[in-house]
Amino acid sequence: MPSCQEAAGLMMRWQQPHVIGGEVRTCPGCGVYQDWIVFCLRDDSIWLRCRAGHETKEPGLDAVWYCRNSGPVDRFHPTLEEGLRGARRWRPHLGH
Ligand SMILES: [Zn+2]
């Protein structure tokens, strides 16, 4: 698995529900469960931000997860193959 340090400081749109460990994440501030912005910070922590601007640290995720799941629309992914695989898993309509 690549170190993915290059992912630090990036962010991506995450419009579908966020399922982590079999549970759908909801915003503790307003209860929404989709349309997130996902931030990857320099300390490898992942933060979720909802449409209303509430930010929540997500301890179940890290930069490696970010790399694996950021799709080809993002500027960085470890390899093209990796990016495409992530996109197909999470965004099936982009998988052609
Ligand atoms: Zn919220």
PDB file of N, CA and C and ligand atoms in Angstrom:
ATOM      1  N   MET A   1       0.843  -1.203   0.000  1.00  0.00           N
ATOM      2  CA  MET A   1       0.000   0.000   0.000  1.00  0.00           C
ATOM      3  C   MET A   1       0.883   1.261   0.000  1.00  0.00           C
ATOM      4  N   PRO A   2       0.643   2.190  -0.888  1.00  0.00           N
ATOM      5  CA  PRO A   2       1.463   3.407  -0.919  1.00  0.00           C
ATOM      6  C   PRO A   2       1.245   4.248   0.337  1.00  0.00           C
ATOM      7  N   SER A   3       2.204   5.083   0.632  1.00  0.00           N
ATOM      8  CA  SER A   3       2.116   5.881   1.858  1.00  0.00           C
ATOM      9  C   SER A   3       1.030   6.945   1.739  1.00  0.00           C
ATOM     10  N   CYS A   4       0.793   7.444   0.548  1.00  0.00           N
ATOM     11  CA  CYS A   4      -0.292   8.383   0.311  1.00  0.00           C
ATOM     12  C   CYS A   4      -0.090   9.712   1.008  1.00  0.00           C
ATOM     13  N   GLN A   5       1.125  10.057   1.359  1.00  0.00           N
ATOM     14  CA  GLN A   5       1.324  11.336   2.024  1.00  0.00           C
ATOM     15  C   GLN A   5       0.941  12.491   1.107  1.00  0.00           C
ATOM     16  N   GLU A   6       0.984  12.228  -0.196  1.00  0.00           N
ATOM     17  CA  GLU A   6       0.639  13.290  -1.143  1.00  0.00           C
ATOM     18  C   GLU A   6      -0.821  13.681  -1.060  1.00  0.00           C
ATOM     19  N   ALA A   7      -1.621  12.864  -0.427  1.00  0.00           N
ATOM     20  CA  ALA A   7      -3.053  13.168  -0.340  1.00  0.00           C
ATOM     21  C   ALA A   7      -3.328  14.260   0.691  1.00  0.00           C
ATOM     22  N   ALA A   8      -2.372  14.544   1.559  1.00  0.00           N
ATOM     23  CA  ALA A   8      -2.600  15.525   2.613  1.00  0.00           C
ATOM     24  C   ALA A   8      -2.969  16.872   2.023  1.00  0.00           C
ATOM     25  N   GLY A   9      -3.989  17.468   2.590  1.00  0.00           N
ATOM     26  CA  GLY A   9      -4.407  18.782   2.134  1.00  0.00           C
ATOM     27  C   GLY A   9      -5.407  18.747   0.999  1.00  0.00           C
ATOM     28  N   LEU A  10      -5.743  17.575   0.524  1.00  0.00           N
ATOM     29  CA  LEU A  10      -6.725  17.496  -0.562  1.00  0.00           C
ATOM     30  C   LEU A  10      -8.137  17.331  -0.010  1.00  0.00           C
ATOM     31  N   MET A  11      -9.089  17.585  -0.871  1.00  0.00           N
ATOM     32  CA  MET A  11     -10.474  17.379  -0.509  1.00  0.00           C
ATOM     33  C   MET A  11     -11.232  16.877  -1.722  1.00  0.00           C
ATOM     34  N   MET A  12     -12.333  16.210  -1.490  1.00  0.00           N
ATOM     35  CA  MET A  12     -13.154  15.737  -2.604  1.00  0.00           C
ATOM     36  C   MET A  12     -14.618  15.783  -2.220  1.00  0.00           C
ATOM     37  N   ARG A  13     -15.429  15.802  -3.235  1.00  0.00           N
ATOM     38  CA  ARG A  13     -16.872  15.731  -3.081  1.00  0.00           C
ATOM     39  C   ARG A  13     -17.266  14.290  -2.833  1.00  0.00           C
ATOM     40  N   TRP A  14     -18.190  14.055  -1.933  1.00  0.00           N
ATOM     41  CA  TRP A  14     -18.654  12.695  -1.660  1.00  0.00           C
ATOM     42  C   TRP A  14     -20.155  12.759  -1.537  1.00  0.00           C
ATOM     43  N   GLN A  15     -20.842  12.455  -2.636  1.00  0.00           N
ATOM     44  CA  GLN A  15     -22.278  12.747  -2.665  1.00  0.00           C
ATOM     45  C   GLN A  15     -23.144  11.607  -2.163  1.00  0.00           C
ATOM     46  N   GLN A  16     -22.604  10.400  -2.197  1.00  0.00           N
ATOM     47  CA  GLN A  16     -23.426   9.278  -1.755  1.00  0.00           C
ATOM     48  C   GLN A  16     -23.285   9.103  -0.244  1.00  0.00           C
ATOM     49  N   PRO A  17     -24.178   8.334   0.362  1.00  0.00           N
ATOM     50  CA  PRO A  17     -24.039   8.080   1.802  1.00  0.00           C
ATOM     51  C   PRO A  17     -22.672   7.469   2.112  1.00  0.00           C
ATOM     52  N   HIS A  18     -22.160   7.791   3.272  1.00  0.00           N
ATOM     53  CA  HIS A  18     -20.843   7.354   3.687  1.00  0.00           C
ATOM     54  C   HIS A  18     -20.998   6.134   4.574  1.00  0.00           C
ATOM     55  N   VAL A  19     -20.592   4.972   4.088  1.00  0.00           N
ATOM     56  CA  VAL A  19     -20.748   3.748   4.871  1.00  0.00           C
ATOM     57  C   VAL A  19     -19.381   3.338   5.399  1.00  0.00           C
ATOM     58  N   ILE A  20     -19.232   3.351   6.706  1.00  0.00           N
ATOM     59  CA  ILE A  20     -17.961   3.017   7.335  1.00  0.00           C
ATOM     60  C   ILE A  20     -18.214   1.927   8.357  1.00  0.00           C
ATOM     61  N   GLY A  21     -17.549   0.804   8.168  1.00  0.00           N
ATOM     62  CA  GLY A  21     -17.747  -0.309   9.093  1.00  0.00           C
ATOM     63  C   GLY A  21     -19.188  -0.779   9.125  1.00  0.00           C
ATOM     64  N   GLY A  22     -19.884  -0.684   7.996  1.00  0.00           N
ATOM     65  CA  GLY A  22     -21.245  -1.174   7.910  1.00  0.00           C
ATOM     66  C   GLY A  22     -22.294  -0.203   8.405  1.00  0.00           C
ATOM     67  N   GLU A  23     -21.873   0.997   8.840  1.00  0.00           N
ATOM     68  CA  GLU A  23     -22.835   1.977   9.322  1.00  0.00           C
ATOM     69  C   GLU A  23     -22.805   3.238   8.477  1.00  0.00           C
ATOM     70  N   VAL A  24     -23.976   3.800   8.241  1.00  0.00           N
ATOM     71  CA  VAL A  24     -24.055   5.050   7.500  1.00  0.00           C
ATOM     72  C   VAL A  24     -23.756   6.198   8.456  1.00  0.00           C
ATOM     73  N   ARG A  25     -22.778   7.016   8.087  1.00  0.00           N
ATOM     74  CA  ARG A  25     -22.429   8.169   8.909  1.00  0.00           C
ATOM     75  C   ARG A  25     -23.469   9.276   8.749  1.00  0.00           C
ATOM     76  N   THR A  26     -23.887   9.848   9.847  1.00  0.00           N
ATOM     77  CA  THR A  26     -24.761  11.018   9.784  1.00  0.00           C
ATOM     78  C   THR A  26     -24.066  12.176  10.475  1.00  0.00           C
ATOM     79  N   CYS A  27     -24.419  13.375  10.083  1.00  0.00           N
ATOM     80  CA  CYS A  27     -23.806  14.558  10.677  1.00  0.00           C
ATOM     81  C   CYS A  27     -24.358  14.770  12.082  1.00  0.00           C
ATOM     82  N   PRO A  28     -23.477  14.872  13.084  1.00  0.00           N
ATOM     83  CA  PRO A  28     -23.955  15.120  14.453  1.00  0.00           C
ATOM     84  C   PRO A  28     -24.622  16.486  14.600  1.00  0.00           C
ATOM     85  N   GLY A  29     -24.357  17.379  13.648  1.00  0.00           N
ATOM     86  CA  GLY A  29     -24.935  18.716  13.737  1.00  0.00           C
ATOM     87  C   GLY A  29     -26.346  18.792  13.187  1.00  0.00           C
ATOM     88  N   CYS A  30     -26.586  18.127  12.055  1.00  0.00           N
ATOM     89  CA  CYS A  30     -27.893  18.285  11.413  1.00  0.00           C
ATOM     90  C   CYS A  30     -28.484  16.970  10.913  1.00  0.00           C
ATOM     91  N   GLY A  31     -27.744  15.884  11.007  1.00  0.00           N
ATOM     92  CA  GLY A  31     -28.324  14.585  10.705  1.00  0.00           C
ATOM     93  C   GLY A  31     -28.327  14.177   9.245  1.00  0.00           C
ATOM     94  N   VAL A  32     -27.750  14.981   8.359  1.00  0.00           N
ATOM     95  CA  VAL A  32     -27.723  14.551   6.963  1.00  0.00           C
ATOM     96  C   VAL A  32     -26.771  13.371   6.814  1.00  0.00           C
ATOM     97  N   TYR A  33     -26.972  12.596   5.751  1.00  0.00           N
ATOM     98  CA  TYR A  33     -26.126  11.422   5.562  1.00  0.00           C
ATOM     99  C   TYR A  33     -25.523  11.366   4.167  1.00  0.00           C
ATOM    100  N   GLN A  34     -25.691  12.421   3.392  1.00  0.00           N
ATOM    101  CA  GLN A  34     -25.043  12.435   2.083  1.00  0.00           C
ATOM    102  C   GLN A  34     -24.664  13.853   1.692  1.00  0.00           C
ATOM    103  N   ASP A  35     -23.960  13.967   0.563  1.00  0.00           N
ATOM    104  CA  ASP A  35     -23.447  15.246   0.079  1.00  0.00           C
ATOM    105  C   ASP A  35     -22.402  15.838   1.024  1.00  0.00           C
ATOM    106  N   TRP A  36     -21.301  15.117   1.179  1.00  0.00           N
ATOM    107  CA  TRP A  36     -20.205  15.535   2.046  1.00  0.00           C
ATOM    108  C   TRP A  36     -19.070  16.134   1.225  1.00  0.00           C
ATOM    109  N   ILE A  37     -18.260  16.929   1.907  1.00  0.00           N
ATOM    110  CA  ILE A  37     -16.919  17.206   1.429  1.00  0.00           C
ATOM    111  C   ILE A  37     -15.981  16.419   2.346  1.00  0.00           C
ATOM    112  N   VAL A  38     -15.046  15.698   1.750  1.00  0.00           N
ATOM    113  CA  VAL A  38     -14.099  14.919   2.542  1.00  0.00           C
ATOM    114  C   VAL A  38     -12.743  15.609   2.494  1.00  0.00           C
ATOM    115  N   PHE A  39     -12.189  15.919   3.657  1.00  0.00           N
ATOM    116  CA  PHE A  39     -10.872  16.540   3.742  1.00  0.00           C
ATOM    117  C   PHE A  39      -9.856  15.527   4.225  1.00  0.00           C
ATOM    118  N   CYS A  40      -8.675  15.603   3.642  1.00  0.00           N
ATOM    119  CA  CYS A  40      -7.565  14.790   4.126  1.00  0.00           C
ATOM    120  C   CYS A  40      -6.495  15.751   4.643  1.00  0.00           C
ATOM    121  N   LEU A  41      -6.241  15.730   5.939  1.00  0.00           N
ATOM    122  CA  LEU A  41      -5.311  16.690   6.532  1.00  0.00           C
ATOM    123  C   LEU A  41      -3.897  16.117   6.624  1.00  0.00           C
ATOM    124  N   ARG A  42      -2.965  16.985   6.978  1.00  0.00           N
ATOM    125  CA  ARG A  42      -1.556  16.597   6.972  1.00  0.00           C
ATOM    126  C   ARG A  42      -1.217  15.544   8.014  1.00  0.00           C
ATOM    127  N   ASP A  43      -2.009  15.451   9.049  1.00  0.00           N
ATOM    128  CA  ASP A  43      -1.730  14.416  10.046  1.00  0.00           C
ATOM    129  C   ASP A  43      -2.439  13.103   9.695  1.00  0.00           C
ATOM    130  N   ASP A  44      -2.868  12.971   8.424  1.00  0.00           N
ATOM    131  CA  ASP A  44      -3.531  11.759   7.942  1.00  0.00           C
ATOM    132  C   ASP A  44      -4.948  11.601   8.457  1.00  0.00           C
ATOM    133  N   SER A  45      -5.475  12.586   9.161  1.00  0.00           N
ATOM    134  CA  SER A  45      -6.847  12.444   9.625  1.00  0.00           C
ATOM    135  C   SER A  45      -7.801  12.846   8.501  1.00  0.00           C
ATOM    136  N   ILE A  46      -8.988  12.261   8.556  1.00  0.00           N
ATOM    137  CA  ILE A  46     -10.036  12.556   7.583  1.00  0.00           C
ATOM    138  C   ILE A  46     -11.170  13.286   8.291  1.00  0.00           C
ATOM    139  N   TRP A  47     -11.620  14.359   7.686  1.00  0.00           N
ATOM    140  CA  TRP A  47     -12.739  15.124   8.228  1.00  0.00           C
ATOM    141  C   TRP A  47     -13.861  15.149   7.211  1.00  0.00           C
ATOM    142  N   LEU A  48     -15.075  15.029   7.717  1.00  0.00           N
ATOM    143  CA  LEU A  48     -16.253  15.124   6.865  1.00  0.00           C
ATOM    144  C   LEU A  48     -16.940  16.454   7.135  1.00  0.00           C
ATOM    145  N   ARG A  49     -17.369  17.090   6.071  1.00  0.00           N
ATOM    146  CA  ARG A  49     -18.077  18.353   6.225  1.00  0.00           C
ATOM    147  C   ARG A  49     -19.390  18.270   5.465  1.00  0.00           C
ATOM    148  N   CYS A  50     -20.475  18.575   6.133  1.00  0.00           N
ATOM    149  CA  CYS A  50     -21.780  18.469   5.485  1.00  0.00           C
ATOM    150  C   CYS A  50     -22.104  19.772   4.771  1.00  0.00           C
ATOM    151  N   ARG A  51     -23.216  19.781   4.069  1.00  0.00           N
ATOM    152  CA  ARG A  51     -23.625  20.970   3.316  1.00  0.00           C
ATOM    153  C   ARG A  51     -23.792  22.183   4.205  1.00  0.00           C
ATOM    154  N   ALA A  52     -24.214  21.949   5.453  1.00  0.00           N
ATOM    155  CA  ALA A  52     -24.447  23.067   6.367  1.00  0.00           C
ATOM    156  C   ALA A  52     -23.153  23.562   7.006  1.00  0.00           C
ATOM    157  N   GLY A  53     -22.021  22.902   6.710  1.00  0.00           N
ATOM    158  CA  GLY A  53     -20.740  23.392   7.194  1.00  0.00           C
ATOM    159  C   GLY A  53     -20.289  22.789   8.510  1.00  0.00           C
ATOM    160  N   HIS A  54     -20.977  21.766   9.006  1.00  0.00           N
ATOM    161  CA  HIS A  54     -20.506  21.085  10.211  1.00  0.00           C
ATOM    162  C   HIS A  54     -19.340  20.184   9.848  1.00  0.00           C
ATOM    163  N   GLU A  55     -18.305  20.221  10.655  1.00  0.00           N
ATOM    164  CA  GLU A  55     -17.138  19.385  10.377  1.00  0.00           C
ATOM    165  C   GLU A  55     -16.974  18.348  11.469  1.00  0.00           C
ATOM    166  N   THR A  56     -16.724  17.127  11.054  1.00  0.00           N
ATOM    167  CA  THR A  56     -16.600  16.017  11.987  1.00  0.00           C
ATOM    168  C   THR A  56     -15.372  15.206  11.642  1.00  0.00           C
ATOM    169  N   LYS A  57     -14.538  14.940  12.606  1.00  0.00           N
ATOM    170  CA  LYS A  57     -13.410  14.052  12.356  1.00  0.00           C
ATOM    171  C   LYS A  57     -13.927  12.634  12.233  1.00  0.00           C
ATOM    172  N   GLU A  58     -13.384  11.915  11.248  1.00  0.00           N
ATOM    173  CA  GLU A  58     -13.814  10.541  11.040  1.00  0.00           C
ATOM    174  C   GLU A  58     -12.648   9.603  11.358  1.00  0.00           C
ATOM    175  N   PRO A  59     -12.610   9.084  12.580  1.00  0.00           N
ATOM    176  CA  PRO A  59     -11.460   8.272  12.987  1.00  0.00           C
ATOM    177  C   PRO A  59     -11.361   6.939  12.253  1.00  0.00           C
ATOM    178  N   GLY A  60     -12.446   6.511  11.619  1.00  0.00           N
ATOM    179  CA  GLY A  60     -12.402   5.237  10.907  1.00  0.00           C
ATOM    180  C   GLY A  60     -11.706   5.317   9.557  1.00  0.00           C
ATOM    181  N   LEU A  61     -11.332   6.522   9.128  1.00  0.00           N
ATOM    182  CA  LEU A  61     -10.728   6.692   7.812  1.00  0.00           C
ATOM    183  C   LEU A  61      -9.362   7.358   7.946  1.00  0.00           C
ATOM    184  N   ASP A  62      -8.513   7.145   6.924  1.00  0.00           N
ATOM    185  CA  ASP A  62      -7.210   7.788   6.927  1.00  0.00           C
ATOM    186  C   ASP A  62      -6.800   8.103   5.486  1.00  0.00           C
ATOM    187  N   ALA A  63      -5.579   8.586   5.329  1.00  0.00           N
ATOM    188  CA  ALA A  63      -5.135   9.010   4.006  1.00  0.00           C
ATOM    189  C   ALA A  63      -5.106   7.856   3.013  1.00  0.00           C
ATOM    190  N   VAL A  64      -4.822   6.662   3.498  1.00  0.00           N
ATOM    191  CA  VAL A  64      -4.797   5.505   2.608  1.00  0.00           C
ATOM    192  C   VAL A  64      -6.199   5.257   2.041  1.00  0.00           C
ATOM    193  N   TRP A  65      -7.183   5.376   2.907  1.00  0.00           N
ATOM    194  CA  TRP A  65      -8.564   5.255   2.442  1.00  0.00           C
ATOM    195  C   TRP A  65      -8.852   6.319   1.394  1.00  0.00           C
ATOM    196  N   TYR A  66      -8.411   7.526   1.690  1.00  0.00           N
ATOM    197  CA  TYR A  66      -8.663   8.639   0.773  1.00  0.00           C
ATOM    198  C   TYR A  66      -8.098   8.327  -0.606  1.00  0.00           C
ATOM    199  N   CYS A  67      -6.850   7.870  -0.622  1.00  0.00           N
ATOM    200  CA  CYS A  67      -6.199   7.541  -1.897  1.00  0.00           C
ATOM    201  C   CYS A  67      -6.975   6.478  -2.643  1.00  0.00           C
ATOM    202  N   ARG A  68      -7.412   5.491  -1.900  1.00  0.00           N
ATOM    203  CA  ARG A  68      -8.082   4.372  -2.537  1.00  0.00           C
ATOM    204  C   ARG A  68      -9.417   4.790  -3.135  1.00  0.00           C
ATOM    205  N   ASN A  69     -10.038   5.805  -2.535  1.00  0.00           N
ATOM    206  CA  ASN A  69     -11.402   6.122  -2.931  1.00  0.00           C
ATOM    207  C   ASN A  69     -11.574   7.416  -3.706  1.00  0.00           C
ATOM    208  N   SER A  70     -10.503   8.166  -3.831  1.00  0.00           N
ATOM    209  CA  SER A  70     -10.627   9.370  -4.653  1.00  0.00           C
ATOM    210  C   SER A  70     -10.597   8.930  -6.115  1.00  0.00           C
ATOM    211  N   GLY A  71     -11.530   9.381  -6.872  1.00  0.00           N
ATOM    212  CA  GLY A  71     -11.688   8.895  -8.235  1.00  0.00           C
ATOM    213  C   GLY A  71     -10.855   9.669  -9.224  1.00  0.00           C
ATOM    214  N   PRO A  72     -10.988   9.325 -10.508  1.00  0.00           N
ATOM    215  CA  PRO A  72     -10.204   9.987 -11.554  1.00  0.00           C
ATOM    216  C   PRO A  72     -10.525  11.468 -11.718  1.00  0.00           C
ATOM    217  N   VAL A  73     -11.627  11.935 -11.152  1.00  0.00           N
ATOM    218  CA  VAL A  73     -11.927  13.362 -11.247  1.00  0.00           C
ATOM    219  C   VAL A  73     -11.001  14.181 -10.358  1.00  0.00           C
ATOM    220  N   ASP A  74     -10.355  13.535  -9.385  1.00  0.00           N
ATOM    221  CA  ASP A  74      -9.458  14.253  -8.500  1.00  0.00           C
ATOM    222  C   ASP A  74      -8.069  14.352  -9.125  1.00  0.00           C
ATOM    223  N   ARG A  75      -7.296  15.307  -8.626  1.00  0.00           N
ATOM    224  CA  ARG A  75      -5.995  15.537  -9.238  1.00  0.00           C
ATOM    225  C   ARG A  75      -4.999  14.437  -8.907  1.00  0.00           C
ATOM    226  N   PHE A  76      -5.140  13.834  -7.756  1.00  0.00           N
ATOM    227  CA  PHE A  76      -4.138  12.873  -7.329  1.00  0.00           C
ATOM    228  C   PHE A  76      -4.751  11.509  -7.042  1.00  0.00           C
ATOM    229  N   HIS A  77      -4.140  10.481  -7.563  1.00  0.00           N
ATOM    230  CA  HIS A  77      -4.348   9.148  -7.041  1.00  0.00           C
ATOM    231  C   HIS A  77      -3.080   8.361  -7.330  1.00  0.00           C
ATOM    232  N   PRO A  78      -2.810   7.348  -6.531  1.00  0.00           N
ATOM    233  CA  PRO A  78      -1.503   6.686  -6.612  1.00  0.00           C
ATOM    234  C   PRO A  78      -1.210   6.134  -7.999  1.00  0.00           C
ATOM    235  N   THR A  79      -2.150   5.483  -8.602  1.00  0.00           N
ATOM    236  CA  THR A  79      -1.982   5.029  -9.980  1.00  0.00           C
ATOM    237  C   THR A  79      -3.329   5.188 -10.668  1.00  0.00           C
ATOM    238  N   LEU A  80      -3.293   5.217 -11.973  1.00  0.00           N
ATOM    239  CA  LEU A  80      -4.552   5.335 -12.703  1.00  0.00           C
ATOM    240  C   LEU A  80      -5.448   4.140 -12.405  1.00  0.00           C
ATOM    241  N   GLU A  81      -4.838   2.972 -12.386  1.00  0.00           N
ATOM    242  CA  GLU A  81      -5.605   1.753 -12.143  1.00  0.00           C
ATOM    243  C   GLU A  81      -6.336   1.821 -10.799  1.00  0.00           C
ATOM    244  N   GLU A  82      -5.589   2.262  -9.788  1.00  0.00           N
ATOM    245  CA  GLU A  82      -6.161   2.389  -8.451  1.00  0.00           C
ATOM    246  C   GLU A  82      -7.342   3.356  -8.449  1.00  0.00           C
ATOM    247  N   GLY A  83      -7.154   4.477  -9.119  1.00  0.00           N
ATOM    248  CA  GLY A  83      -8.212   5.476  -9.170  1.00  0.00           C
ATOM    249  C   GLY A  83      -9.453   4.949  -9.855  1.00  0.00           C
ATOM    250  N   LEU A  84      -9.254   4.244 -10.943  1.00  0.00           N
ATOM    251  CA  LEU A  84     -10.391   3.724 -11.690  1.00  0.00           C
ATOM    252  C   LEU A  84     -11.124   2.657 -10.899  1.00  0.00           C
ATOM    253  N   ARG A  85     -10.354   1.839 -10.192  1.00  0.00           N
ATOM    254  CA  ARG A  85     -10.980   0.795  -9.407  1.00  0.00           C
ATOM    255  C   ARG A  85     -11.849   1.414  -8.321  1.00  0.00           C
ATOM    256  N   GLY A  86     -11.337   2.445  -7.652  1.00  0.00           N
ATOM    257  CA  GLY A  86     -12.120   3.121  -6.624  1.00  0.00           C
ATOM    258  C   GLY A  86     -13.376   3.737  -7.196  1.00  0.00           C
ATOM    259  N   ALA A  87     -13.242   4.340  -8.371  1.00  0.00           N
ATOM    260  CA  ALA A  87     -14.387   4.996  -8.982  1.00  0.00           C
ATOM    261  C   ALA A  87     -15.474   3.992  -9.323  1.00  0.00           C
ATOM    262  N   ARG A  88     -15.057   2.818  -9.790  1.00  0.00           N
ATOM    263  CA  ARG A  88     -16.045   1.824 -10.169  1.00  0.00           C
ATOM    264  C   ARG A  88     -16.781   1.289  -8.952  1.00  0.00           C
ATOM    265  N   ARG A  89     -16.037   1.138  -7.867  1.00  0.00           N
ATOM    266  CA  ARG A  89     -16.662   0.588  -6.675  1.00  0.00           C
ATOM    267  C   ARG A  89     -17.687   1.560  -6.102  1.00  0.00           C
ATOM    268  N   TRP A  90     -17.346   2.854  -6.079  1.00  0.00           N
ATOM    269  CA  TRP A  90     -18.193   3.807  -5.374  1.00  0.00           C
ATOM    270  C   TRP A  90     -19.097   4.585  -6.310  1.00  0.00           C
ATOM    271  N   ARG A  91     -18.722   4.666  -7.560  1.00  0.00           N
ATOM    272  CA  ARG A  91     -19.526   5.437  -8.517  1.00  0.00           C
ATOM    273  C   ARG A  91     -19.729   4.599  -9.754  1.00  0.00           C
ATOM    274  N   PRO A  92     -20.571   3.598  -9.687  1.00  0.00           N
ATOM    275  CA  PRO A  92     -20.706   2.629 -10.792  1.00  0.00           C
ATOM    276  C   PRO A  92     -21.036   3.275 -12.113  1.00  0.00           C
ATOM    277  N   HIS A  93     -21.701   4.417 -12.108  1.00  0.00           N
ATOM    278  CA  HIS A  93     -22.093   5.026 -13.372  1.00  0.00           C
ATOM    279  C   HIS A  93     -20.898   5.613 -14.108  1.00  0.00           C
ATOM    280  N   LEU A  94     -19.722   5.728 -13.441  1.00  0.00           N
ATOM    281  CA  LEU A  94     -18.538   6.238 -14.116  1.00  0.00           C
ATOM    282  C   LEU A  94     -17.641   5.112 -14.615  1.00  0.00           C
ATOM    283  N   GLY A  95     -18.077   3.874 -14.463  1.00  0.00           N
ATOM    284  CA  GLY A  95     -17.180   2.755 -14.676  1.00  0.00           C
ATOM    285  C   GLY A  95     -17.014   2.298 -16.109  1.00  0.00           C
ATOM    286  N   HIS A  96     -17.348   3.105 -17.100  1.00  0.00           N
ATOM    287  CA  HIS A  96     -17.200   2.651 -18.481  1.00  0.00           C
ATOM    288  C   HIS A  96     -15.966   3.242 -19.123  1.00  0.00           C
TER     289      HIS A  96
HETATM  290 ZN    ZN B   1     -24.437  19.081   9.450  1.00  0.00          ZN
END
